[in-house]
Amino acid sequence: MTMTSDNHMRTFYEYIVVGCGGIGSGALYWLSKRVGPDVLGLEQFQLGHERGGSQDYSRIIRMAYPDDMYTKLTPHTYTAWSEVERESGLQLVYRTGGLSIGEKGVSDHITSEYARAMAANNISYENLTGRQLHERYPQFTLNDNLVAVYQKDGGIVDAALGNSVHVQLARGNGATVIDQCPVTRLSRDAGGRIAVHTTKGIFHCRKVLLTAGAWMNHVLGSVGVHIPLYVTQEQVTYFGTPHMKDFTKDRFPMFIYHKADYDIYGLPIHGNSGSKIGIDAVGPVTTADSRTYEPDPVREKIVIDFLQTTLPKYLGPIIQTKTCLYTMTPDRHFVIDTCRKYGWDDVIFCCGAGHAYKFASLLGKILSELAVDNHTQYPISPFTMEREAISNPNYKTDFHMKGNSQSKL
Ligand SMILES: Cc1cc2nc3c(=O)[nH]c(=O)nc-3n(C[C@H](O)[C@H](O)[C@H](O)COP(=O)(O)OP(=O)(O)OC[C@H]3O[C@@H](n4cnc5c(N)ncnc54)[C@H](O)[C@@H]3O)c2cc1C
Ligand SMILES: *[C@@H]1O[C@H](CO)[C@@H](O)[C@H](O)[C@H]1NC(C)=O
Ligand SMILES: *[C@@H]1O[C@H](CO)[C@@H](O)[C@H](O)[C@H]1NC(C)=O
Ligand SMILES: *[C@@H]1O[C@H](CO)[C@@H](O)[C@H](O)[C@H]1NC(C)=O
């Protein structure tokens, strides 16, 4: 924790960001560009901790999505990150190319949706047959039963670095960031402003930006709001492939392979010497407080079997399996809204729904606009908390979540 004696005494800030993970550090940065020292970031753990959702070497970034509400935003994520890269002089995004791979008759309707949503937003892409996929990337075994959609801008964003860069630039702009400082609740103060109660005292502000990830409902609860959120324990495995030069960022793309029931995704080598792979949204339901850090050998075995048939050179001894939390809404779409319905239009919050890192800087910018301007230039209306998936308690989850504590596999 760093706190100078000057700001030690300061207890009022225009804006307070609660939670300095991926999205919160983005919000701090973009707010600091607008308001300089009038923003405070509060983080319950040490900055850079690994208990949340945003701390690994790499996350997928892509233009490609199977849904227009995201393909309208994805080009802007690249613009937001490039501004951060320009200001820091550090590279965060690597455009390795990205693949969405389907099996004919099983999951090619998904790759078609990717193609449709990109075409609708003028994002260029190419369709590949299984043979063309193998010819372009011989790392994939030849399988005529596959189809793929290739998008050249797909790649990786360095998440751990992105977070620390956002925070350092924000501090450079005068923002204050205090870690090891859990927010316990919000209340209305005598002046009609917001009192932010923490273990280090009470801070006051005009607006709160709540980016608390898996802990979101703990803080929202104090203003009477509850969002249906499913926290799952996900994992990624790094393999010590001996064929490293086949999987460098200039030789191998990011890929998402659509199986009948779930997606498997892989990323080229970055940050360590391993090839990286994971299965999307199949982990057991847990909570931020009860989750473990134990790798699940069942999922390790599934990706090994997959790689043996599809990408054999990717394999090697397991270097590490890292666990990580997804915090998902029932429809897996973001929530970006205020708590105005509950009398708190000055509390703005953002739930990332388990696929938000690529958007972390853009979401930070959107939150900064909502805070300072009361509206944003970006199309976020689909992400309202008024929608059925959030407001109807009987809404069935769109990701086959059984609501029990078992992994889906
Ligand atoms: C294995 C895995 C792979 C993923 N892959 C991708 C990918 O390839 N591409 C992609 O775009 N996304 C991916 N995601 C999802 C993405 O990483 C998350 O959606 C995103 O990082 C969430 O950011 P966040 O800021 O909401 O949460 P977090 O980064 O968890 O931040 C929340 C922060 O709030 C703090 N906090 C909470 N409560 C309080 C409190 N009361 N007081 C103070 N601080 C508090 C927490 O300590 C934490 O630091 C992946 C996630 C996982 C787990
Ligand atoms: C790619 O394939 C989809 C069907 O999956 C089709 O609708 C689309 O027109 C094709 N696009 C191009 C550029 O060939
Ligand atoms: C896509 O390009 C066409 C032709 O240039 C244009 O008419 C249309 O408005 C564009 N659509 C989007 C969503 O940008
Ligand atoms: C935002 O809304 C608040 C209260 O609703 C108002 O006081 C403030 O002037 C508005 N700010 C801008 C920039 O419109």
Short mmCIF file of C-alpha atoms and ligand atoms in Angstrom, two decimals:
data_model
loop_
_atom_site.label_atom_id
_atom_site.label_comp_id
_atom_site.label_asym_id
_atom_site.label_seq_id
_atom_site.Cartn_x
_atom_site.Cartn_y
_atom_site.Cartn_z
CA MET A 1 0.00 0.00 0.00
CA THR A 2 1.21 3.48 -0.77
CA MET A 3 -0.37 6.50 0.81
CA THR A 4 1.40 9.82 1.13
CA SER A 5 0.88 11.95 4.19
CA ASP A 6 -0.93 14.50 2.00
CA ASN A 7 -3.73 12.28 0.83
CA HIS A 8 -3.77 10.41 4.11
CA MET A 9 -6.10 13.05 5.45
CA ARG A 10 -8.25 13.35 2.38
CA THR A 11 -11.65 11.73 2.80
CA PHE A 12 -13.72 13.33 0.01
CA TYR A 13 -13.30 12.46 -3.67
CA GLU A 14 -15.68 13.16 -6.53
CA TYR A 15 -15.51 9.52 -7.62
CA ILE A 16 -14.64 6.32 -5.80
CA VAL A 17 -13.95 3.08 -7.66
CA VAL A 18 -14.63 0.00 -5.52
CA GLY A 19 -12.52 -2.95 -6.69
CA CYS A 20 -9.29 -2.49 -8.67
CA GLY A 21 -9.24 -5.66 -10.79
CA GLY A 22 -9.45 -5.58 -14.57
CA ILE A 23 -12.45 -3.30 -15.05
CA GLY A 24 -11.88 -1.18 -11.95
CA SER A 25 -8.29 -0.36 -12.88
CA GLY A 26 -9.60 0.59 -16.35
CA ALA A 27 -12.19 2.89 -14.74
CA LEU A 28 -9.51 4.47 -12.56
CA TYR A 29 -7.36 5.24 -15.57
CA TRP A 30 -10.14 6.73 -17.71
CA LEU A 31 -11.55 8.72 -14.80
CA SER A 32 -8.12 10.08 -13.95
CA LYS A 33 -7.86 11.42 -17.51
CA ARG A 34 -11.07 13.37 -16.94
CA VAL A 35 -10.76 14.43 -13.30
CA GLY A 36 -7.13 13.93 -12.28
CA PRO A 37 -6.85 13.74 -8.49
CA ASP A 38 -10.62 13.64 -7.87
CA VAL A 39 -10.75 9.84 -8.06
CA LEU A 40 -9.96 7.25 -5.40
CA GLY A 41 -9.60 3.52 -6.04
CA LEU A 42 -10.17 1.06 -3.19
CA GLU A 43 -9.02 -2.56 -3.41
CA GLN A 44 -9.67 -5.11 -0.68
CA PHE A 45 -6.50 -7.15 -1.31
CA GLN A 46 -3.04 -6.29 -2.54
CA LEU A 47 -2.98 -4.82 -6.06
CA GLY A 48 -2.18 -7.61 -8.51
CA HIS A 49 -3.61 -10.37 -6.28
CA GLU A 50 -4.78 -13.60 -7.93
CA ARG A 51 -8.07 -14.18 -6.12
CA GLY A 52 -10.33 -12.51 -8.68
CA GLY A 53 -10.83 -12.81 -12.42
CA SER A 54 -8.19 -10.72 -14.14
CA GLN A 55 -4.69 -11.76 -13.19
CA ASP A 56 -2.92 -13.91 -15.76
CA TYR A 57 -0.39 -13.30 -18.54
CA SER A 58 -2.89 -13.42 -21.32
CA ARG A 59 -6.58 -13.14 -22.16
CA ILE A 60 -8.24 -13.50 -25.53
CA ILE A 61 -9.09 -10.30 -27.35
CA ARG A 62 -11.15 -10.46 -30.53
CA MET A 63 -13.32 -8.54 -32.93
CA ALA A 64 -15.27 -11.76 -33.46
CA TYR A 65 -18.39 -12.47 -31.40
CA PRO A 66 -21.52 -14.40 -32.29
CA ASP A 67 -23.69 -11.46 -31.26
CA ASP A 68 -24.15 -7.93 -32.62
CA MET A 69 -24.30 -6.34 -29.19
CA TYR A 70 -20.62 -7.23 -28.85
CA THR A 71 -19.44 -6.77 -32.45
CA LYS A 72 -20.70 -3.18 -32.12
CA LEU A 73 -18.23 -2.75 -29.24
CA THR A 74 -15.23 -4.92 -30.09
CA PRO A 75 -13.58 -2.46 -32.51
CA HIS A 76 -13.66 0.14 -29.72
CA THR A 77 -11.85 -2.21 -27.30
CA TYR A 78 -8.82 -2.12 -29.59
CA THR A 79 -8.96 1.67 -29.73
CA ALA A 80 -9.14 1.95 -25.94
CA TRP A 81 -6.17 -0.38 -25.41
CA SER A 82 -4.11 1.39 -28.05
CA GLU A 83 -4.55 4.67 -26.21
CA VAL A 84 -3.22 2.99 -23.06
CA GLU A 85 -0.31 1.55 -25.05
CA ARG A 86 0.47 4.96 -26.48
CA GLU A 87 0.45 6.62 -23.08
CA SER A 88 2.51 3.92 -21.37
CA GLY A 89 4.84 3.00 -24.24
CA LEU A 90 4.20 -0.66 -23.38
CA GLN A 91 2.63 -3.22 -25.69
CA LEU A 92 -0.48 -4.88 -24.23
CA VAL A 93 -2.31 -6.27 -27.28
CA TYR A 94 -0.87 -8.79 -29.75
CA ARG A 95 -2.83 -9.42 -32.96
CA THR A 96 -1.96 -13.04 -33.62
CA GLY A 97 -5.09 -13.75 -35.63
CA GLY A 98 -8.07 -15.57 -34.18
CA LEU A 99 -10.02 -18.68 -35.15
CA SER A 100 -13.51 -19.82 -34.32
CA ILE A 101 -13.65 -23.52 -35.19
CA GLY A 102 -16.80 -25.63 -35.58
CA GLU A 103 -17.63 -29.22 -36.45
CA LYS A 104 -19.99 -29.75 -39.39
CA GLY A 105 -23.51 -30.54 -38.26
CA VAL A 106 -22.51 -30.14 -34.59
CA SER A 107 -21.36 -26.57 -34.04
CA ASP A 108 -21.05 -24.95 -37.47
CA HIS A 109 -24.23 -22.95 -36.68
CA ILE A 110 -22.05 -21.16 -34.09
CA THR A 111 -19.29 -20.29 -36.56
CA SER A 112 -22.06 -19.04 -38.91
CA GLU A 113 -23.29 -16.72 -36.15
CA TYR A 114 -19.77 -15.33 -35.78
CA ALA A 115 -19.70 -14.70 -39.53
CA ARG A 116 -23.14 -13.05 -39.51
CA ALA A 117 -22.47 -10.76 -36.54
CA MET A 118 -19.14 -9.65 -38.00
CA ALA A 119 -20.62 -9.00 -41.45
CA ALA A 120 -23.39 -6.93 -39.84
CA ASN A 121 -20.73 -4.65 -38.38
CA ASN A 122 -18.33 -4.54 -41.30
CA ILE A 123 -15.65 -6.58 -39.56
CA SER A 124 -13.58 -8.44 -42.14
CA TYR A 125 -13.17 -12.20 -41.76
CA GLU A 126 -12.51 -15.33 -43.81
CA ASN A 127 -14.24 -18.70 -43.88
CA LEU A 128 -11.86 -21.66 -43.93
CA THR A 129 -12.52 -25.32 -44.66
CA GLY A 130 -10.89 -27.95 -42.47
CA ARG A 131 -8.28 -28.43 -45.18
CA GLN A 132 -7.55 -24.70 -45.46
CA LEU A 133 -7.22 -24.53 -41.69
CA HIS A 134 -4.61 -27.30 -41.78
CA GLU A 135 -2.79 -25.70 -44.71
CA ARG A 136 -2.57 -22.34 -42.97
CA TYR A 137 -1.84 -23.77 -39.54
CA PRO A 138 -0.36 -27.28 -39.90
CA GLN A 139 -0.26 -27.42 -36.11
CA PHE A 140 -3.94 -28.48 -36.45
CA THR A 141 -4.33 -32.05 -37.73
CA LEU A 142 -6.18 -32.37 -41.05
CA ASN A 143 -9.91 -32.83 -40.42
CA ASP A 144 -12.34 -32.28 -43.30
CA ASN A 145 -15.17 -32.27 -40.83
CA LEU A 146 -14.15 -28.86 -39.46
CA VAL A 147 -15.02 -25.34 -40.56
CA ALA A 148 -13.38 -22.18 -39.26
CA VAL A 149 -13.86 -18.44 -39.28
CA TYR A 150 -10.60 -16.49 -39.21
CA GLN A 151 -10.36 -12.87 -38.09
CA LYS A 152 -6.99 -11.19 -38.40
CA ASP A 153 -7.20 -8.90 -35.36
CA GLY A 154 -7.89 -11.67 -32.85
CA GLY A 155 -5.13 -12.24 -30.33
CA ILE A 156 -4.17 -11.72 -26.75
CA VAL A 157 -4.09 -8.90 -24.27
CA ASP A 158 -1.64 -9.07 -21.38
CA ALA A 159 -4.01 -8.89 -18.43
CA ALA A 160 -1.64 -8.63 -15.47
CA LEU A 161 0.34 -5.95 -17.27
CA GLY A 162 -2.84 -4.15 -18.37
CA ASN A 163 -4.00 -3.84 -14.77
CA SER A 164 -0.74 -2.46 -13.45
CA VAL A 165 -0.38 -0.09 -16.41
CA HIS A 166 -3.91 1.27 -15.85
CA VAL A 167 -3.14 1.86 -12.17
CA GLN A 168 0.26 3.44 -12.76
CA LEU A 169 -1.07 5.81 -15.40
CA ALA A 170 -3.99 6.74 -13.12
CA ARG A 171 -1.61 7.49 -10.25
CA GLY A 172 0.47 9.53 -12.67
CA ASN A 173 -2.64 11.58 -13.41
CA GLY A 174 -3.06 12.21 -9.68
CA ALA A 175 -5.50 9.46 -8.72
CA THR A 176 -5.20 7.87 -5.29
CA VAL A 177 -5.29 4.08 -4.99
CA ILE A 178 -5.45 2.35 -1.63
CA ASP A 179 -5.18 -1.42 -1.46
CA GLN A 180 -5.70 -3.81 1.46
CA CYS A 181 -8.82 -1.74 2.05
CA PRO A 182 -12.12 -3.66 1.82
CA VAL A 183 -15.28 -1.64 1.38
CA THR A 184 -17.80 -3.00 3.85
CA ARG A 185 -20.87 -1.02 2.79
CA LEU A 186 -22.25 2.17 1.28
CA SER A 187 -24.63 4.56 3.01
CA ARG A 188 -26.10 8.01 2.45
CA ASP A 189 -24.27 10.71 4.41
CA ALA A 190 -25.85 13.79 6.00
CA GLY A 191 -24.94 15.92 2.98
CA GLY A 192 -26.75 13.56 0.59
CA ARG A 193 -23.51 12.19 -0.75
CA ILE A 194 -22.29 8.61 -0.52
CA ALA A 195 -20.37 7.35 2.50
CA VAL A 196 -18.04 4.50 1.57
CA HIS A 197 -17.31 2.49 4.70
CA THR A 198 -13.98 0.65 4.74
CA THR A 199 -11.75 -1.06 7.25
CA LYS A 200 -9.55 2.04 7.07
CA GLY A 201 -12.25 4.58 7.73
CA ILE A 202 -15.09 6.28 5.88
CA PHE A 203 -14.61 8.07 2.57
CA HIS A 204 -17.22 10.30 0.94
CA CYS A 205 -17.93 10.91 -2.72
CA ARG A 206 -20.42 12.10 -5.28
CA LYS A 207 -20.47 8.85 -7.27
CA VAL A 208 -19.40 5.28 -6.69
CA LEU A 209 -18.26 2.97 -9.49
CA LEU A 210 -18.64 -0.58 -8.36
CA THR A 211 -16.38 -3.08 -10.16
CA ALA A 212 -16.22 -5.78 -7.50
CA GLY A 213 -16.30 -8.92 -9.69
CA ALA A 214 -17.27 -12.01 -7.72
CA TRP A 215 -17.87 -9.88 -4.61
CA MET A 216 -20.35 -7.58 -6.36
CA ASN A 217 -23.44 -8.48 -4.36
CA HIS A 218 -21.71 -7.94 -1.01
CA VAL A 219 -21.51 -4.23 -1.73
CA LEU A 220 -24.67 -3.90 -3.84
CA GLY A 221 -26.60 -5.45 -0.97
CA SER A 222 -26.00 -2.37 1.16
CA VAL A 223 -28.07 -0.29 -1.31
CA GLY A 224 -30.75 -2.97 -1.58
CA VAL A 225 -29.71 -4.36 -4.97
CA HIS A 226 -29.05 -8.00 -5.82
CA ILE A 227 -27.94 -9.24 -9.26
CA PRO A 228 -28.24 -12.96 -10.03
CA LEU A 229 -24.58 -13.92 -10.38
CA TYR A 230 -23.04 -17.36 -10.69
CA VAL A 231 -19.44 -17.57 -9.59
CA THR A 232 -17.66 -20.60 -11.05
CA GLN A 233 -14.18 -21.93 -10.54
CA GLU A 234 -12.57 -22.10 -13.95
CA GLN A 235 -9.04 -23.13 -14.88
CA VAL A 236 -6.40 -22.85 -17.58
CA THR A 237 -3.50 -25.24 -18.12
CA TYR A 238 -0.05 -24.36 -19.44
CA PHE A 239 1.77 -27.20 -21.22
CA GLY A 240 5.52 -27.34 -21.58
CA THR A 241 5.45 -28.12 -25.29
CA PRO A 242 8.88 -28.94 -26.70
CA HIS A 243 7.66 -27.38 -30.01
CA MET A 244 7.73 -23.82 -28.74
CA LYS A 245 8.50 -22.23 -32.08
CA ASP A 246 5.29 -23.66 -33.55
CA PHE A 247 3.25 -21.79 -30.95
CA THR A 248 4.82 -18.36 -30.75
CA LYS A 249 2.62 -15.32 -31.29
CA ASP A 250 3.85 -14.86 -34.87
CA ARG A 251 3.20 -18.49 -35.81
CA PHE A 252 0.03 -19.53 -34.05
CA PRO A 253 -3.35 -17.81 -33.54
CA MET A 254 -5.71 -17.64 -30.62
CA PHE A 255 -8.48 -20.19 -31.16
CA ILE A 256 -11.92 -21.08 -29.83
CA TYR A 257 -13.09 -24.59 -30.70
CA HIS A 258 -16.82 -25.14 -30.37
CA LYS A 259 -17.67 -28.63 -29.11
CA ALA A 260 -21.30 -29.71 -28.88
CA ASP A 261 -21.62 -28.68 -25.21
CA TYR A 262 -18.81 -26.28 -24.49
CA ASP A 263 -15.94 -24.31 -25.98
CA ILE A 264 -12.24 -25.06 -25.66
CA TYR A 265 -9.90 -22.12 -26.19
CA GLY A 266 -6.17 -21.81 -26.64
CA LEU A 267 -3.63 -19.01 -26.73
CA PRO A 268 -0.12 -18.83 -28.14
CA ILE A 269 2.88 -18.67 -25.82
CA HIS A 270 3.10 -15.45 -23.85
CA GLY A 271 4.46 -14.62 -20.42
CA ASN A 272 5.97 -18.05 -19.79
CA SER A 273 7.16 -20.85 -22.07
CA GLY A 274 3.88 -22.79 -22.13
CA SER A 275 1.05 -23.25 -24.56
CA LYS A 276 -2.20 -22.31 -22.81
CA ILE A 277 -5.61 -23.96 -22.99
CA GLY A 278 -8.89 -23.85 -21.09
CA ILE A 279 -12.53 -24.91 -21.26
CA ASP A 280 -15.11 -22.15 -21.07
CA ALA A 281 -17.68 -22.03 -18.27
CA VAL A 282 -17.77 -25.64 -17.14
CA GLY A 283 -16.38 -25.19 -13.63
CA PRO A 284 -18.33 -25.84 -10.44
CA VAL A 285 -20.43 -23.10 -8.89
CA THR A 286 -18.65 -21.61 -5.89
CA THR A 287 -18.28 -18.28 -4.09
CA ALA A 288 -15.39 -15.86 -3.86
CA ASP A 289 -14.88 -16.90 -0.24
CA SER A 290 -15.30 -20.68 -0.54
CA ARG A 291 -13.47 -21.32 -3.82
CA THR A 292 -10.25 -23.38 -3.78
CA TYR A 293 -7.09 -23.11 -5.85
CA GLU A 294 -7.01 -26.85 -6.61
CA PRO A 295 -6.70 -27.90 -10.27
CA ASP A 296 -9.44 -30.25 -11.50
CA PRO A 297 -7.79 -33.33 -13.09
CA VAL A 298 -10.99 -34.19 -15.01
CA ARG A 299 -10.71 -31.00 -17.02
CA GLU A 300 -6.97 -31.45 -17.47
CA LYS A 301 -7.67 -34.88 -18.96
CA ILE A 302 -10.33 -33.47 -21.33
CA VAL A 303 -7.97 -30.90 -22.80
CA ILE A 304 -5.18 -33.48 -23.10
CA ASP A 305 -7.49 -35.83 -25.04
CA PHE A 306 -8.63 -32.94 -27.22
CA LEU A 307 -5.06 -31.88 -27.96
CA GLN A 308 -3.94 -35.42 -28.78
CA THR A 309 -6.38 -35.57 -31.69
CA THR A 310 -6.51 -31.91 -32.74
CA LEU A 311 -3.20 -30.19 -31.88
CA PRO A 312 -0.74 -32.87 -30.77
CA LYS A 313 2.38 -30.67 -30.73
CA TYR A 314 0.72 -28.33 -28.22
CA LEU A 315 1.17 -30.99 -25.57
CA GLY A 316 3.96 -31.41 -23.07
CA PRO A 317 4.18 -31.87 -19.32
CA ILE A 318 1.80 -29.66 -17.38
CA ILE A 319 3.67 -26.56 -16.21
CA GLN A 320 0.77 -25.23 -14.19
CA THR A 321 -3.00 -25.29 -13.96
CA LYS A 322 -4.27 -21.96 -12.69
CA THR A 323 -7.72 -21.55 -11.22
CA CYS A 324 -9.71 -18.37 -11.71
CA LEU A 325 -13.25 -17.10 -11.09
CA TYR A 326 -15.94 -16.43 -13.68
CA THR A 327 -18.77 -14.24 -12.40
CA MET A 328 -21.67 -14.79 -14.77
CA THR A 329 -25.13 -13.35 -15.19
CA PRO A 330 -27.82 -15.87 -16.24
CA ASP A 331 -27.58 -14.81 -19.92
CA ARG A 332 -23.80 -14.29 -19.76
CA HIS A 333 -24.17 -10.70 -20.89
CA PHE A 334 -22.69 -7.74 -19.04
CA VAL A 335 -24.64 -5.53 -16.69
CA ILE A 336 -23.69 -1.85 -16.90
CA ASP A 337 -26.18 0.26 -15.03
CA THR A 338 -26.92 2.53 -12.09
CA CYS A 339 -28.99 1.69 -9.03
CA ARG A 340 -31.47 4.50 -9.78
CA LYS A 341 -34.51 2.26 -9.28
CA TYR A 342 -33.42 1.83 -5.70
CA GLY A 343 -32.77 5.52 -5.09
CA TRP A 344 -29.06 5.36 -5.87
CA ASP A 345 -28.55 6.86 -9.33
CA ASP A 346 -25.08 7.82 -8.09
CA VAL A 347 -24.00 4.17 -7.76
CA ILE A 348 -22.85 2.79 -11.13
CA PHE A 349 -21.85 -0.84 -11.43
CA CYS A 350 -20.46 -3.21 -14.03
CA CYS A 351 -20.57 -7.02 -14.12
CA GLY A 352 -18.27 -8.63 -16.68
CA ALA A 353 -20.05 -12.01 -17.08
CA GLY A 354 -16.92 -14.12 -17.53
CA HIS A 355 -15.66 -12.66 -20.82
CA ALA A 356 -14.84 -9.05 -20.05
CA TYR A 357 -11.10 -8.77 -19.87
CA LYS A 358 -10.76 -7.86 -23.54
CA PHE A 359 -13.19 -5.01 -22.79
CA ALA A 360 -11.58 -3.93 -19.50
CA SER A 361 -10.20 -0.65 -20.78
CA LEU A 362 -13.29 0.19 -22.86
CA LEU A 363 -15.60 -0.65 -19.96
CA GLY A 364 -13.48 1.63 -17.80
CA LYS A 365 -13.96 4.38 -20.36
CA ILE A 366 -17.71 3.74 -20.51
CA LEU A 367 -17.94 3.87 -16.71
CA SER A 368 -15.97 7.12 -16.64
CA GLU A 369 -18.42 8.66 -19.14
CA LEU A 370 -21.42 7.48 -17.16
CA ALA A 371 -19.89 8.97 -14.01
CA VAL A 372 -18.83 12.33 -15.43
CA ASP A 373 -21.34 12.90 -18.28
CA ASN A 374 -24.32 10.82 -17.06
CA HIS A 375 -24.32 9.00 -20.40
CA THR A 376 -21.92 7.19 -22.69
CA GLN A 377 -21.25 7.47 -26.41
CA TYR A 378 -21.13 3.65 -26.69
CA PRO A 379 -24.15 1.36 -27.29
CA ILE A 380 -24.75 -0.25 -23.89
CA SER A 381 -28.56 -0.41 -23.78
CA PRO A 382 -28.59 -4.26 -24.00
CA PHE A 383 -26.70 -4.35 -20.69
CA THR A 384 -29.44 -2.85 -18.53
CA MET A 385 -30.43 -4.56 -15.28
CA GLU A 386 -34.08 -4.21 -16.38
CA ARG A 387 -33.75 -7.04 -18.86
CA GLU A 388 -35.52 -10.34 -18.30
CA ALA A 389 -32.38 -12.33 -17.47
CA ILE A 390 -31.62 -10.06 -14.52
CA SER A 391 -35.08 -8.98 -13.35
CA ASN A 392 -36.93 -12.30 -13.63
CA PRO A 393 -35.83 -14.64 -10.84
CA ASN A 394 -37.16 -17.64 -12.78
CA TYR A 395 -34.99 -16.99 -15.81
CA LYS A 396 -33.16 -20.18 -16.79
CA THR A 397 -29.43 -19.76 -17.25
CA ASP A 398 -28.22 -19.86 -20.82
CA PHE A 399 -25.06 -21.77 -19.97
CA HIS A 400 -26.46 -25.10 -18.74
CA MET A 401 -25.59 -24.23 -15.16
CA LYS A 402 -27.17 -26.78 -12.88
CA GLY A 403 -26.85 -24.56 -9.84
CA ASN A 404 -25.13 -27.38 -7.96
CA SER A 405 -21.53 -27.60 -6.91
CA GLN A 406 -20.49 -30.12 -9.56
CA SER A 407 -18.46 -29.36 -12.60
CA LYS A 408 -20.56 -29.70 -15.76
CA LEU A 409 -18.18 -32.31 -17.09
C1 LIG B 1 -9.77 -18.75 -16.55
C2 LIG B 1 -10.35 -17.49 -17.11
C3 LIG B 1 -10.17 -17.19 -18.45
C4 LIG B 1 -10.72 -16.04 -19.01
N1 LIG B 1 -10.48 -15.78 -20.30
C5 LIG B 1 -10.90 -14.60 -20.82
C6 LIG B 1 -10.51 -14.25 -22.13
O1 LIG B 1 -9.79 -14.99 -22.80
N2 LIG B 1 -10.94 -13.05 -22.61
C7 LIG B 1 -11.72 -12.22 -21.89
O2 LIG B 1 -12.09 -11.15 -22.39
N3 LIG B 1 -12.10 -12.52 -20.63
C8 LIG B 1 -11.71 -13.69 -20.09
N4 LIG B 1 -12.05 -14.03 -18.81
C9 LIG B 1 -12.98 -13.18 -18.07
C10 LIG B 1 -12.34 -11.92 -17.57
O3 LIG B 1 -11.06 -12.22 -17.09
C11 LIG B 1 -13.23 -11.30 -16.50
O4 LIG B 1 -14.54 -11.08 -17.03
C12 LIG B 1 -12.69 -9.96 -16.03
O5 LIG B 1 -11.30 -10.01 -15.84
C13 LIG B 1 -13.40 -9.56 -14.74
O6 LIG B 1 -12.89 -8.33 -14.29
P1 LIG B 1 -13.52 -7.64 -13.02
O7 LIG B 1 -12.80 -6.35 -12.86
O8 LIG B 1 -15.00 -7.64 -13.11
O9 LIG B 1 -13.19 -8.62 -11.80
P2 LIG B 1 -11.86 -8.77 -10.93
O10 LIG B 1 -10.67 -8.63 -11.78
O11 LIG B 1 -12.02 -10.00 -10.12
O12 LIG B 1 -11.87 -7.50 -10.01
C14 LIG B 1 -12.73 -7.30 -8.95
C15 LIG B 1 -11.90 -6.64 -7.88
O13 LIG B 1 -12.74 -6.06 -6.89
C16 LIG B 1 -12.13 -6.25 -5.63
N5 LIG B 1 -13.17 -6.11 -4.62
C17 LIG B 1 -14.30 -6.84 -4.54
N6 LIG B 1 -15.05 -6.45 -3.50
C18 LIG B 1 -14.39 -5.43 -2.92
C19 LIG B 1 -14.66 -4.62 -1.78
N7 LIG B 1 -15.77 -4.79 -1.05
N8 LIG B 1 -13.77 -3.66 -1.45
C20 LIG B 1 -12.65 -3.48 -2.20
N9 LIG B 1 -12.34 -4.24 -3.27
C21 LIG B 1 -13.20 -5.20 -3.63
C22 LIG B 1 -11.56 -7.65 -5.76
O14 LIG B 1 -10.61 -7.93 -4.77
C23 LIG B 1 -11.00 -7.62 -7.17
O15 LIG B 1 -9.67 -7.14 -7.18
C24 LIG B 1 -11.50 -15.17 -18.21
C25 LIG B 1 -11.68 -15.44 -16.87
C26 LIG B 1 -11.11 -16.58 -16.31
C27 LIG B 1 -11.35 -16.86 -14.87
C1 LIG B 2 -19.00 -17.60 -44.44
O1 LIG B 2 -19.87 -18.67 -44.16
C2 LIG B 2 -21.16 -18.29 -43.74
C3 LIG B 2 -21.92 -19.55 -43.41
O2 LIG B 2 -21.30 -20.22 -42.37
C4 LIG B 2 -21.85 -17.50 -44.81
O3 LIG B 2 -23.11 -17.06 -44.33
C5 LIG B 2 -21.00 -16.32 -45.17
O4 LIG B 2 -21.58 -15.62 -46.25
C6 LIG B 2 -19.59 -16.74 -45.55
N1 LIG B 2 -18.79 -15.55 -45.69
C7 LIG B 2 -17.91 -15.38 -46.64
C8 LIG B 2 -17.14 -14.10 -46.61
O5 LIG B 2 -17.69 -16.23 -47.49
C1 LIG B 3 -21.16 -1.11 -43.12
O1 LIG B 3 -20.72 -0.59 -44.38
C2 LIG B 3 -21.79 -0.18 -45.20
C3 LIG B 3 -21.25 0.17 -46.59
O2 LIG B 3 -20.07 0.90 -46.45
C4 LIG B 3 -22.56 0.95 -44.54
O3 LIG B 3 -23.65 1.32 -45.33
C5 LIG B 3 -23.06 0.49 -43.19
O4 LIG B 3 -23.65 1.56 -42.49
C6 LIG B 3 -21.93 -0.06 -42.35
N1 LIG B 3 -22.49 -0.68 -41.15
C7 LIG B 3 -21.96 -0.50 -39.94
C8 LIG B 3 -22.68 -1.17 -38.81
O5 LIG B 3 -20.96 0.16 -39.74
C1 LIG B 4 -25.65 14.56 -14.18
O1 LIG B 4 -26.82 14.40 -13.40
C2 LIG B 4 -26.76 15.12 -12.17
C3 LIG B 4 -27.97 14.75 -11.31
O2 LIG B 4 -28.91 14.01 -12.01
C4 LIG B 4 -26.69 16.60 -12.45
O3 LIG B 4 -26.60 17.33 -11.24
C5 LIG B 4 -25.45 16.89 -13.29
O4 LIG B 4 -25.41 18.24 -13.66
C6 LIG B 4 -25.45 16.01 -14.55
N1 LIG B 4 -24.17 16.20 -15.23
C7 LIG B 4 -24.06 16.40 -16.53
C8 LIG B 4 -22.69 16.58 -17.07
O5 LIG B 4 -25.03 16.41 -17.28
#
